[in-house]
mmCIF file of C-alpha atoms in Angstrom:
data_model
loop_
_atom_site.group_PDB
_atom_site.id
_atom_site.type_symbol
_atom_site.label_atom_id
_atom_site.label_comp_id
_atom_site.label_asym_id
_atom_site.label_seq_id
_atom_site.Cartn_x
_atom_site.Cartn_y
_atom_site.Cartn_z
ATOM 1 C CA MET D 1 59.731 279.878 204.163
ATOM 2 C CA ALA D 2 61.055 276.334 204.300
ATOM 3 C CA SER D 3 58.900 275.315 207.241
ATOM 4 C CA HIS D 4 55.760 276.168 205.288
ATOM 5 C CA SER D 5 56.422 273.652 202.518
ATOM 6 C CA GLU D 6 57.294 271.012 205.095
ATOM 7 C CA ALA D 7 54.317 271.663 207.319
ATOM 8 C CA GLY D 8 52.131 269.364 205.210
ATOM 9 C CA GLN D 9 54.440 266.450 205.864
ATOM 10 C CA VAL D 10 54.295 266.707 209.636
ATOM 11 C CA ARG D 11 52.608 263.741 211.302
ATOM 12 C CA PRO D 12 51.335 264.572 214.783
ATOM 13 C CA GLY D 13 53.600 262.887 217.289
ATOM 14 C CA GLY D 14 56.121 261.942 214.599
ATOM 15 C CA ARG D 15 59.805 262.812 214.622
ATOM 16 C CA THR D 16 59.268 266.024 212.649
ATOM 17 C CA ALA D 17 56.648 267.170 215.142
ATOM 18 C CA ARG D 18 58.897 266.326 218.078
ATOM 19 C CA THR D 19 61.746 268.278 216.503
ATOM 20 C CA ARG D 20 59.470 271.267 215.970
ATOM 21 C CA GLU D 21 58.238 271.128 219.541
ATOM 22 C CA ALA D 22 61.783 271.004 220.925
ATOM 23 C CA VAL D 23 62.964 273.867 218.722
ATOM 24 C CA CYS D 24 59.927 276.083 219.347
ATOM 25 C CA ARG D 25 60.031 275.528 223.094
ATOM 26 C CA ALA D 26 63.740 276.359 223.141
ATOM 27 C CA THR D 27 63.112 279.492 221.053
ATOM 28 C CA LEU D 28 60.386 280.701 223.417
ATOM 29 C CA GLN D 29 62.554 280.045 226.462
ATOM 30 C CA GLU D 30 65.507 281.880 224.916
ATOM 31 C CA LEU D 31 63.224 284.790 223.986
ATOM 32 C CA ALA D 32 61.778 284.965 227.489
ATOM 33 C CA GLU D 33 65.173 284.834 229.178
ATOM 34 C CA HIS D 34 67.364 286.888 226.863
ATOM 35 C CA GLY D 35 65.090 288.797 224.485
ATOM 36 C CA TYR D 36 64.996 288.997 220.718
ATOM 37 C CA GLY D 37 68.210 291.016 220.522
ATOM 38 C CA ASN D 38 70.191 288.110 221.949
ATOM 39 C CA LEU D 39 68.404 285.252 220.194
ATOM 40 C CA SER D 40 70.658 283.040 218.084
ATOM 41 C CA VAL D 41 70.266 279.838 216.104
ATOM 42 C CA GLU D 42 73.262 278.467 218.012
ATOM 43 C CA ALA D 43 71.603 278.987 221.411
ATOM 44 C CA VAL D 44 68.362 277.379 220.191
ATOM 45 C CA ALA D 45 70.326 274.439 218.790
ATOM 46 C CA GLU D 46 72.137 273.907 222.073
ATOM 47 C CA ARG D 47 68.993 274.247 224.183
ATOM 48 C CA SER D 48 66.815 272.027 221.993
ATOM 49 C CA GLY D 49 69.419 269.388 221.205
ATOM 50 C CA VAL D 50 68.560 269.774 217.511
ATOM 51 C CA HIS D 51 71.530 270.248 215.197
ATOM 52 C CA LYS D 52 71.892 273.769 213.919
ATOM 53 C CA THR D 53 72.098 272.684 210.272
ATOM 54 C CA THR D 54 68.596 271.210 210.721
ATOM 55 C CA ILE D 55 67.403 274.498 212.234
ATOM 56 C CA TYR D 56 68.930 276.569 209.427
ATOM 57 C CA ARG D 57 67.350 274.280 206.832
ATOM 58 C CA ARG D 58 63.826 274.309 208.302
ATOM 59 C CA TRP D 59 63.612 277.759 209.908
ATOM 60 C CA ARG D 60 66.325 279.617 207.974
ATOM 61 C CA ASP D 61 67.023 282.289 210.603
ATOM 62 C CA VAL D 62 66.077 283.832 213.930
ATOM 63 C CA ASP D 63 62.943 285.454 212.496
ATOM 64 C CA GLY D 64 61.777 282.115 211.103
ATOM 65 C CA LEU D 65 62.148 280.659 214.593
ATOM 66 C CA VAL D 66 60.190 283.488 216.218
ATOM 67 C CA VAL D 67 57.302 283.316 213.754
ATOM 68 C CA ASP D 68 56.950 279.533 213.916
ATOM 69 C CA SER D 69 57.254 279.544 217.704
ATOM 70 C CA LEU D 70 54.418 282.050 217.977
ATOM 71 C CA ASN D 71 52.285 279.801 215.781
ATOM 72 C CA PHE D 72 53.329 276.846 217.921
ATOM 73 C CA ALA D 73 52.445 278.653 221.167
ATOM 74 C CA VAL D 74 48.991 279.637 219.930
ATOM 75 C CA ASP D 75 46.144 277.277 220.712
ATOM 76 C CA ASP D 76 44.496 276.706 217.333
ATOM 77 C CA ASP D 77 41.334 275.328 218.914
ATOM 78 C CA TRP D 78 40.715 278.375 221.071
ATOM 79 C CA GLN D 79 37.138 279.663 221.129
ATOM 80 C CA PRO D 80 35.629 282.303 223.391
ATOM 81 C CA TYR D 81 33.406 281.404 226.293
ATOM 82 C CA LEU D 82 29.798 282.048 225.211
ATOM 83 C CA SER D 83 27.653 280.520 227.928
ATOM 84 C CA GLY D 84 26.971 283.585 230.067
ATOM 85 C CA ASP D 85 25.475 286.965 229.304
ATOM 86 C CA VAL D 86 27.558 289.404 227.283
ATOM 87 C CA ARG D 87 29.160 291.026 230.319
ATOM 88 C CA SER D 88 30.285 287.770 231.902
ATOM 89 C CA ASN D 89 31.529 286.424 228.553
ATOM 90 C CA LEU D 90 33.617 289.573 228.036
ATOM 91 C CA LEU D 91 34.934 289.422 231.601
ATOM 92 C CA ARG D 92 36.006 285.843 231.030
ATOM 93 C CA LEU D 93 37.737 286.796 227.779
ATOM 94 C CA ALA D 94 39.676 289.574 229.500
ATOM 95 C CA GLU D 95 40.593 287.392 232.473
ATOM 96 C CA ASP D 96 41.886 284.635 230.195
ATOM 97 C CA ALA D 97 44.007 287.085 228.188
ATOM 98 C CA LEU D 98 45.406 288.631 231.352
ATOM 99 C CA HIS D 99 46.229 285.189 232.672
ATOM 100 C CA ALA D 100 48.036 284.179 229.463
ATOM 101 C CA PHE D 101 50.285 287.250 229.700
ATOM 102 C CA THR D 102 50.917 287.224 233.459
ATOM 103 C CA ASP D 103 50.951 283.553 234.446
ATOM 104 C CA PRO D 104 54.524 282.609 235.502
ATOM 105 C CA GLU D 105 54.552 279.718 233.022
ATOM 106 C CA THR D 106 53.115 281.302 229.871
ATOM 107 C CA GLY D 107 53.526 285.030 230.588
ATOM 108 C CA PRO D 108 57.246 285.486 229.919
ATOM 109 C CA THR D 109 57.148 283.822 226.494
ATOM 110 C CA HIS D 110 53.991 285.638 225.357
ATOM 111 C CA THR D 111 55.444 288.914 226.554
ATOM 112 C CA ALA D 112 58.736 288.209 224.793
ATOM 113 C CA VAL D 113 56.925 287.805 221.477
ATOM 114 C CA VAL D 114 55.146 291.164 221.925
ATOM 115 C CA ALA D 115 58.550 292.688 222.697
ATOM 116 C CA ALA D 116 60.168 291.028 219.664
ATOM 117 C CA ALA D 117 57.657 292.842 217.436
ATOM 118 C CA PHE D 118 59.471 296.092 218.279
ATOM 119 C CA GLN D 119 62.634 294.749 216.696
ATOM 120 C CA SER D 120 61.583 292.443 213.866
ATOM 121 C CA SER D 121 59.105 293.166 211.094
ATOM 122 C CA ARG D 122 58.348 289.450 210.741
ATOM 123 C CA ALA D 123 57.621 289.130 214.457
ATOM 124 C CA GLU D 124 55.489 292.264 214.095
ATOM 125 C CA ALA D 125 53.451 290.682 211.292
ATOM 126 C CA ALA D 126 53.029 287.501 213.331
ATOM 127 C CA VAL D 127 51.791 289.406 216.386
ATOM 128 C CA GLN D 128 49.438 291.448 214.205
ATOM 129 C CA GLY D 129 48.039 288.218 212.763
ATOM 130 C CA PHE D 130 47.643 286.744 216.227
ATOM 131 C CA PHE D 131 45.503 289.633 217.478
ATOM 132 C CA GLU D 132 43.428 289.730 214.300
ATOM 133 C CA ASP D 133 42.736 286.030 214.637
ATOM 134 C CA ARG D 134 41.915 286.157 218.356
ATOM 135 C CA PHE D 135 39.789 289.271 218.240
ATOM 136 C CA GLY D 136 38.023 287.891 215.185
ATOM 137 C CA ARG D 137 37.127 284.692 217.066
ATOM 138 C CA ALA D 138 36.208 286.666 220.196
ATOM 139 C CA SER D 139 33.745 288.680 218.105
ATOM 140 C CA ALA D 140 31.434 285.676 218.489
ATOM 141 C CA ILE D 141 30.707 287.046 221.967
ATOM 142 C CA VAL D 142 29.268 290.193 220.406
ATOM 143 C CA GLU D 143 27.482 288.199 217.693
ATOM 144 C CA THR D 144 25.828 286.050 220.355
ATOM 145 C CA ALA D 145 24.857 289.140 222.357
ATOM 146 C CA ILE D 146 23.226 290.646 219.263
ATOM 147 C CA ALA D 147 21.316 287.425 218.607
ATOM 148 C CA ARG D 148 20.033 287.606 222.192
ATOM 149 C CA GLU D 149 19.193 291.292 221.781
ATOM 150 C CA GLU D 150 21.668 292.280 224.503
ATOM 151 C CA LEU D 151 23.405 294.645 222.066
ATOM 152 C CA PRO D 152 22.120 296.589 219.028
ATOM 153 C CA PRO D 153 22.553 294.747 215.707
ATOM 154 C CA ARG D 154 24.464 297.312 213.671
ATOM 155 C CA ILE D 155 27.667 297.470 215.728
ATOM 156 C CA ASP D 156 31.162 296.582 214.538
ATOM 157 C CA ARG D 157 31.818 293.340 216.454
ATOM 158 C CA TYR D 158 35.605 293.560 216.244
ATOM 159 C CA ALA D 159 35.634 297.143 217.515
ATOM 160 C CA VAL D 160 33.822 296.120 220.708
ATOM 161 C CA ILE D 161 36.430 293.451 221.449
ATOM 162 C CA GLN D 162 39.308 295.807 220.675
ATOM 163 C CA ALA D 163 37.877 298.590 222.858
ATOM 164 C CA MET D 164 37.492 296.149 225.728
ATOM 165 C CA MET D 165 40.943 294.563 225.457
ATOM 166 C CA ALA D 166 43.039 297.661 224.662
ATOM 167 C CA PRO D 167 43.120 299.131 228.198
ATOM 168 C CA ILE D 168 44.284 295.813 229.621
ATOM 169 C CA TYR D 169 47.197 295.503 227.206
ATOM 170 C CA PHE D 170 47.928 299.210 227.585
ATOM 171 C CA ARG D 171 48.308 298.908 231.338
ATOM 172 C CA LEU D 172 50.366 295.723 231.078
ATOM 173 C CA PHE D 173 52.804 296.621 228.309
ATOM 174 C CA ILE D 174 52.792 300.391 227.817
ATOM 175 C CA ALA D 175 51.879 302.287 231.000
ATOM 176 C CA ARG D 176 53.227 299.384 233.093
ATOM 177 C CA ASN D 177 50.508 299.445 235.749
ATOM 178 C CA PRO D 178 49.008 296.432 237.496
ATOM 179 C CA VAL D 179 45.723 295.101 236.115
ATOM 180 C CA GLY D 180 43.189 294.277 238.810
ATOM 181 C CA LYS D 181 39.647 292.955 238.803
ATOM 182 C CA GLU D 182 38.281 296.522 238.856
ATOM 183 C CA ASP D 183 40.350 297.427 235.774
ATOM 184 C CA ILE D 184 38.907 294.468 233.881
ATOM 185 C CA GLU D 185 35.368 295.343 234.919
ATOM 186 C CA GLN D 186 35.851 298.959 233.911
ATOM 187 C CA ALA D 187 37.233 297.948 230.501
ATOM 188 C CA VAL D 188 34.218 295.725 229.882
ATOM 189 C CA ASP D 189 31.751 298.381 231.052
ATOM 190 C CA VAL D 190 33.399 301.048 228.883
ATOM 191 C CA ALA D 191 33.018 298.863 225.786
ATOM 192 C CA LEU D 192 29.417 297.966 226.616
ATOM 193 C CA ALA D 193 28.430 301.593 227.303
ATOM 194 C CA ALA D 194 29.949 302.639 223.979
ATOM 195 C CA ALA D 195 28.269 299.734 222.150
ATOM 196 C CA ARG D 196 24.873 300.636 223.618
ATOM 197 C CA ASN D 197 25.289 304.316 222.749
ATOM 198 C CA GLY D 198 26.015 303.923 219.061
ATOM 199 C CA VAL D 199 29.781 304.519 219.080
ATOM 200 C CA PHE D 200 30.505 301.274 217.210
ATOM 201 C CA ASP D 201 27.602 301.555 214.771
ATOM 202 C CA ARG D 202 28.572 300.779 211.213
ATOM 203 C CA ASN D 203 27.505 302.825 208.243
ATOM 204 C CA SER D 204 24.286 301.521 206.745
ATOM 205 C CA GLY D 205 26.216 300.242 203.693
ATOM 206 C CA ASP D 206 28.143 297.693 205.754
ATOM 207 C CA ARG D 207 27.027 294.150 206.401
ATOM 208 C CA SER D 208 27.814 291.911 209.358
ATOM 209 C CA MET L 1 71.940 307.989 241.073
ATOM 210 C CA ALA L 2 74.892 310.294 240.364
ATOM 211 C CA SER L 3 73.030 312.375 237.812
ATOM 212 C CA HIS L 4 70.381 313.253 240.384
ATOM 213 C CA SER L 5 72.780 314.883 242.829
ATOM 214 C CA GLU L 6 74.370 316.810 239.959
ATOM 215 C CA ALA L 7 71.103 317.975 238.451
ATOM 216 C CA GLY L 8 70.928 320.902 240.855
ATOM 217 C CA GLN L 9 74.249 322.195 239.608
ATOM 218 C CA VAL L 10 73.261 322.301 235.954
ATOM 219 C CA ARG L 11 73.120 325.807 234.519
ATOM 220 C CA PRO L 12 70.951 325.978 231.380
ATOM 221 C CA GLY L 13 73.215 326.389 228.379
ATOM 222 C CA GLY L 14 76.343 325.694 230.443
ATOM 223 C CA ARG L 15 78.930 323.020 229.706
ATOM 224 C CA THR L 16 77.212 320.458 231.942
ATOM 225 C CA ALA L 17 73.939 321.033 230.114
ATOM 226 C CA ARG L 18 75.640 320.714 226.721
ATOM 227 C CA THR L 19 77.297 317.468 227.778
ATOM 228 C CA ARG L 20 73.971 316.118 228.954
ATOM 229 C CA GLU L 21 72.280 317.095 225.711
ATOM 230 C CA ALA L 22 74.988 315.407 223.615
ATOM 231 C CA VAL L 23 74.886 312.225 225.699
ATOM 232 C CA CYS L 24 71.091 312.005 225.857
ATOM 233 C CA ARG L 25 70.698 312.631 222.131
ATOM 234 C CA ALA L 26 73.297 309.974 221.372
ATOM 235 C CA THR L 27 71.557 307.519 223.730
ATOM 236 C CA LEU L 28 68.190 308.086 222.065
ATOM 237 C CA GLN L 29 69.700 307.672 218.598
ATOM 238 C CA GLU L 30 71.469 304.469 219.606
ATOM 239 C CA LEU L 31 68.251 303.166 221.168
ATOM 240 C CA ALA L 32 66.241 303.990 218.053
ATOM 241 C CA GLU L 33 68.753 302.399 215.693
ATOM 242 C CA HIS L 34 69.942 299.370 217.622
ATOM 243 C CA GLY L 35 67.557 298.806 220.538
ATOM 244 C CA TYR L 36 68.148 298.470 224.256
ATOM 245 C CA GLY L 37 69.768 295.052 223.901
ATOM 246 C CA ASN L 38 72.637 296.553 221.912
ATOM 247 C CA LEU L 39 73.047 299.798 223.834
ATOM 248 C CA SER L 40 76.509 300.357 225.302
ATOM 249 C CA VAL L 41 78.279 303.163 227.131
ATOM 250 C CA GLU L 42 81.078 302.851 224.554
ATOM 251 C CA ALA L 43 78.737 303.489 221.618
ATOM 252 C CA VAL L 44 77.159 306.478 223.372
ATOM 253 C CA ALA L 45 80.631 307.856 224.156
ATOM 254 C CA GLU L 46 81.723 307.548 220.547
ATOM 255 C CA ARG L 47 78.529 309.049 219.140
ATOM 256 C CA SER L 48 78.352 311.943 221.609
ATOM 257 C CA GLY L 49 82.060 312.768 221.669
ATOM 258 C CA VAL L 50 81.917 312.661 225.481
ATOM 259 C CA HIS L 51 84.597 310.564 227.160
ATOM 260 C CA LYS L 52 83.294 307.297 228.536
ATOM 261 C CA THR L 53 84.788 307.900 231.995
ATOM 262 C CA THR L 54 82.592 311.028 232.188
ATOM 263 C CA ILE L 55 79.565 308.972 231.167
ATOM 264 C CA TYR L 56 80.316 306.243 233.714
ATOM 265 C CA ARG L 57 80.748 308.867 236.438
ATOM 266 C CA ARG L 58 77.532 310.796 235.731
ATOM 267 C CA TRP L 59 75.210 308.094 234.414
ATOM 268 C CA ARG L 60 76.848 304.985 235.871
ATOM 269 C CA ASP L 61 75.456 302.484 233.309
ATOM 270 C CA VAL L 62 73.189 301.885 230.354
ATOM 271 C CA ASP L 63 70.049 302.087 232.496
ATOM 272 C CA GLY L 64 71.139 305.437 233.894
ATOM 273 C CA LEU L 65 71.494 306.678 230.319
ATOM 274 C CA VAL L 66 68.051 305.411 229.304
ATOM 275 C CA VAL L 67 66.277 306.940 232.304
ATOM 276 C CA ASP L 68 67.958 310.341 231.992
ATOM 277 C CA SER L 69 67.413 310.400 228.221
ATOM 278 C CA LEU L 70 63.696 309.799 228.695
ATOM 279 C CA ASN L 71 63.585 312.716 231.152
ATOM 280 C CA PHE L 72 65.581 314.786 228.666
ATOM 281 C CA ALA L 73 63.217 313.924 225.786
ATOM 282 C CA VAL L 74 60.126 314.855 227.767
ATOM 283 C CA ASP L 75 58.887 318.409 227.458
ATOM 284 C CA ASP L 76 58.535 319.559 231.060
ATOM 285 C CA ASP L 77 56.359 322.498 230.095
ATOM 286 C CA TRP L 78 53.784 320.393 228.289
ATOM 287 C CA GLN L 79 50.160 321.214 229.035
ATOM 288 C CA PRO L 80 47.053 319.923 227.285
ATOM 289 C CA TYR L 81 45.103 322.040 224.851
ATOM 290 C CA LEU L 82 42.010 323.331 226.685
ATOM 291 C CA SER L 83 40.497 325.925 224.366
ATOM 292 C CA GLY L 84 37.875 323.826 222.615
ATOM 293 C CA ASP L 85 34.996 321.711 223.868
ATOM 294 C CA VAL L 86 35.831 318.421 225.563
ATOM 295 C CA ARG L 87 35.649 316.377 222.364
ATOM 296 C CA SER L 88 37.990 318.628 220.391
ATOM 297 C CA ASN L 89 40.414 318.915 223.334
ATOM 298 C CA LEU L 90 40.562 315.117 223.604
ATOM 299 C CA LEU L 91 40.978 314.754 219.835
ATOM 300 C CA ARG L 92 43.887 317.173 219.958
ATOM 301 C CA LEU L 93 45.475 315.254 222.840
ATOM 302 C CA ALA L 94 45.235 311.982 220.923
ATOM 303 C CA GLU L 95 46.544 313.507 217.694
ATOM 304 C CA ASP L 96 49.542 315.024 219.484
ATOM 305 C CA ALA L 97 50.401 311.707 221.156
ATOM 306 C CA LEU L 98 50.069 309.841 217.881
ATOM 307 C CA HIS L 99 52.308 312.387 216.210
ATOM 308 C CA ALA L 100 54.975 312.096 218.911
ATOM 309 C CA PHE L 101 55.151 308.320 218.403
ATOM 310 C CA THR L 102 54.911 308.224 214.598
ATOM 311 C CA ASP L 103 56.696 311.376 213.413
ATOM 312 C CA PRO L 104 59.906 310.341 211.591
ATOM 313 C CA GLU L 105 61.984 312.611 213.831
ATOM 314 C CA THR L 106 60.601 311.853 217.307
ATOM 315 C CA GLY L 107 58.803 308.528 216.732
ATOM 316 C CA PRO L 108 61.755 306.113 216.656
ATOM 317 C CA THR L 109 63.264 307.366 219.929
ATOM 318 C CA HIS L 110 59.939 307.451 221.780
ATOM 319 C CA THR L 111 59.148 303.969 220.517
ATOM 320 C CA ALA L 112 62.592 302.715 221.527
ATOM 321 C CA VAL L 113 61.993 303.813 225.114
ATOM 322 C CA VAL L 114 58.657 301.955 225.228
ATOM 323 C CA ALA L 115 60.489 298.897 223.867
ATOM 324 C CA ALA L 116 63.326 299.266 226.406
ATOM 325 C CA ALA L 117 60.755 298.941 229.200
ATOM 326 C CA PHE L 118 60.349 295.282 228.205
ATOM 327 C CA GLN L 119 63.991 294.641 229.025
ATOM 328 C CA SER L 120 64.936 296.983 231.864
ATOM 329 C CA SER L 121 63.076 297.507 235.123
ATOM 330 C CA ARG L 122 64.494 301.036 235.406
ATOM 331 C CA ALA L 123 63.306 301.925 231.906
ATOM 332 C CA GLU L 124 59.966 300.375 232.887
ATOM 333 C CA ALA L 125 59.709 302.629 235.955
ATOM 334 C CA ALA L 126 60.630 305.669 233.856
ATOM 335 C CA VAL L 127 57.977 304.897 231.236
ATOM 336 C CA GLN L 128 55.423 304.298 233.983
ATOM 337 C CA GLY L 129 56.269 307.682 235.483
ATOM 338 C CA PHE L 130 56.020 309.349 232.092
ATOM 339 C CA PHE L 131 52.471 308.118 231.479
ATOM 340 C CA GLU L 132 51.370 308.945 235.019
ATOM 341 C CA ASP L 133 52.691 312.472 234.615
ATOM 342 C CA ARG L 134 51.198 313.021 231.163
ATOM 343 C CA PHE L 135 47.803 311.503 231.892
ATOM 344 C CA GLY L 136 47.725 313.440 235.155
ATOM 345 C CA ARG L 137 48.284 316.713 233.305
ATOM 346 C CA ALA L 138 45.848 315.732 230.558
ATOM 347 C CA SER L 139 43.193 315.205 233.222
ATOM 348 C CA ALA L 140 42.801 319.004 233.134
ATOM 349 C CA ILE L 141 40.764 318.437 229.969
ATOM 350 C CA VAL L 142 38.231 316.439 231.990
ATOM 351 C CA GLU L 143 38.379 318.905 234.867
ATOM 352 C CA THR L 144 37.621 321.764 232.483
ATOM 353 C CA ALA L 145 34.762 319.785 230.918
ATOM 354 C CA ILE L 146 33.254 319.192 234.366
ATOM 355 C CA ALA L 147 33.527 322.904 235.209
ATOM 356 C CA ARG L 148 31.638 323.635 231.977
ATOM 357 C CA GLU L 149 29.080 320.929 232.776
ATOM 358 C CA GLU L 150 30.031 318.961 229.672
ATOM 359 C CA LEU L 151 30.693 315.894 231.843
ATOM 360 C CA PRO L 152 29.242 314.744 235.176
ATOM 361 C CA PRO L 153 31.260 315.873 238.232
ATOM 362 C CA ARG L 154 31.853 312.582 239.967
ATOM 363 C CA ILE L 155 33.992 310.865 237.319
ATOM 364 C CA ASP L 156 37.585 309.694 237.712
ATOM 365 C CA ARG L 157 39.474 312.187 235.493
ATOM 366 C CA TYR L 158 42.500 309.991 234.952
ATOM 367 C CA ALA L 159 40.360 307.013 233.930
ATOM 368 C CA VAL L 160 38.761 309.029 231.109
ATOM 369 C CA ILE L 161 42.177 309.938 229.696
ATOM 370 C CA GLN L 162 43.444 306.375 229.985
ATOM 371 C CA ALA L 163 40.336 304.915 228.321
ATOM 372 C CA MET L 164 40.738 307.354 225.452
ATOM 373 C CA MET L 165 44.466 306.840 224.905
ATOM 374 C CA ALA L 166 44.704 303.069 225.453
ATOM 375 C CA PRO L 167 43.258 301.993 222.066
ATOM 376 C CA ILE L 168 45.693 304.262 220.227
ATOM 377 C CA TYR L 169 48.747 302.830 221.970
ATOM 378 C CA PHE L 170 47.300 299.342 221.678
ATOM 379 C CA ARG L 171 46.986 299.625 217.896
ATOM 380 C CA LEU L 172 50.438 301.197 217.544
ATOM 381 C CA PHE L 173 52.519 298.979 219.790
ATOM 382 C CA ILE L 174 50.627 295.769 220.517
ATOM 383 C CA ALA L 175 48.223 294.840 217.707
ATOM 384 C CA ARG L 176 50.433 296.700 215.216
ATOM 385 C CA ASN L 177 47.623 298.244 213.195
ATOM 386 C CA PRO L 178 47.617 301.691 211.599
ATOM 387 C CA VAL L 179 45.907 304.479 213.549
ATOM 388 C CA GLY L 180 43.707 306.677 211.377
ATOM 389 C CA LYS L 181 41.512 309.679 212.045
ATOM 390 C CA GLU L 182 38.487 307.401 212.498
ATOM 391 C CA ASP L 183 40.336 305.345 215.129
ATOM 392 C CA ILE L 184 41.105 308.492 217.103
ATOM 393 C CA GLU L 185 37.517 309.710 216.865
ATOM 394 C CA GLN L 186 36.206 306.340 217.969
ATOM 395 C CA ALA L 187 38.589 306.253 220.956
ATOM 396 C CA VAL L 188 37.403 309.698 222.054
ATOM 397 C CA ASP L 189 33.735 308.829 221.577
ATOM 398 C CA VAL L 190 34.110 305.566 223.511
ATOM 399 C CA ALA L 191 35.595 307.433 226.488
ATOM 400 C CA LEU L 192 32.932 310.149 226.360
ATOM 401 C CA ALA L 193 30.057 307.657 226.112
ATOM 402 C CA ALA L 194 31.434 305.755 229.103
ATOM 403 C CA ALA L 195 31.961 308.993 231.068
ATOM 404 C CA ARG L 196 28.404 310.126 230.393
ATOM 405 C CA ASN L 197 26.975 306.747 231.367
ATOM 406 C CA GLY L 198 28.537 306.477 234.785
ATOM 407 C CA VAL L 199 31.310 303.982 234.040
ATOM 408 C CA PHE L 200 34.020 306.218 235.520
ATOM 409 C CA ASP L 201 31.985 307.390 238.521
ATOM 410 C CA ARG L 202 33.948 307.333 241.737
ATOM 411 C CA ASN L 203 32.592 305.981 244.955
ATOM 412 C CA SER L 204 30.936 308.689 247.000
ATOM 413 C CA GLY L 205 33.781 308.565 249.531
ATOM 414 C CA ASP L 206 36.348 309.802 246.973
ATOM 415 C CA ARG L 207 37.206 313.405 246.371
ATOM 416 C CA SER L 208 38.413 315.021 243.178
#
């Protein structure tokens, strides 16, 4: 992908970075308002004020725009909150994720990317990578809990995070039910009960 | 909605029923192949061989087609498998759902309806109703387990089903990971561990 080879040349705050920001923001807005099925390089060019030949050269096509815009939208410095006990750290994680997908400012674009994954295999791969990255980082909550002897040592860290987050995303994007404080607490308590009862235990051959 | 008032007049196997079947099948195929964003009454008319004035009269618009096609695709007689112990009944439930969404014949249309819910509030309401209906019926698995004293009596039946199914749908449609036998077993064991440890207990004021 053209944007990959150029990424090394980007100076923060330089013209290339400003162009990327304008194009990615326009892509996310178009996605949120019209969906992947109606996304076009022409509409992104018009909205961003960046000439479409520049967009075709750097991003190649609509899928290139979606993938780079997801990377743009993701906060690379994100780390989970680790200062409380395991339950409060997990609650905070779930609340932050819920906020990102329901906040009027960030929700529509995040949701549009999840929706785009139904229609584009490159968007699908990008979304898959996003969750792997986030859940991988969030596993530090479980690691910390094990170090503090709040959870047994042999559990699959990633599986705890996935079990806790899945019901929230399921209600939001599949069953289409509201997600309240009691839903978040139940999701956390389900994951903790399972973790404490051996459901996530790895085989003895595995390492952390 | 026009199709509602006419539903009472439909004789099984009659011309009205055959028209509905042709139109709903065509809608589901169009959805699976081109997505909600590209669905049109014209395309459904051409594919089904039903005149578009008939479609406009009975289904009114694209959303009317999507909602009625979801109802058409749903097996009204569905009941959960109840013959095993609670764990094997839940495993069977999860396997059947996974099959419905990944089988080459039924998977693409079911998936297309879930995707349409991102773009249409009427499709969203229909999908919401589908999961409420299915999880409500599947709650009989938990009810049966309580009657057999496999699970404590005070638990929220629906919450057990949701906790068990959420990780499967999450992997399929959000995180975009494969769902294997071990994922299904883990989802079932997470829900059972939580149920046995009081996570789904209702307040004493609730009734079953």
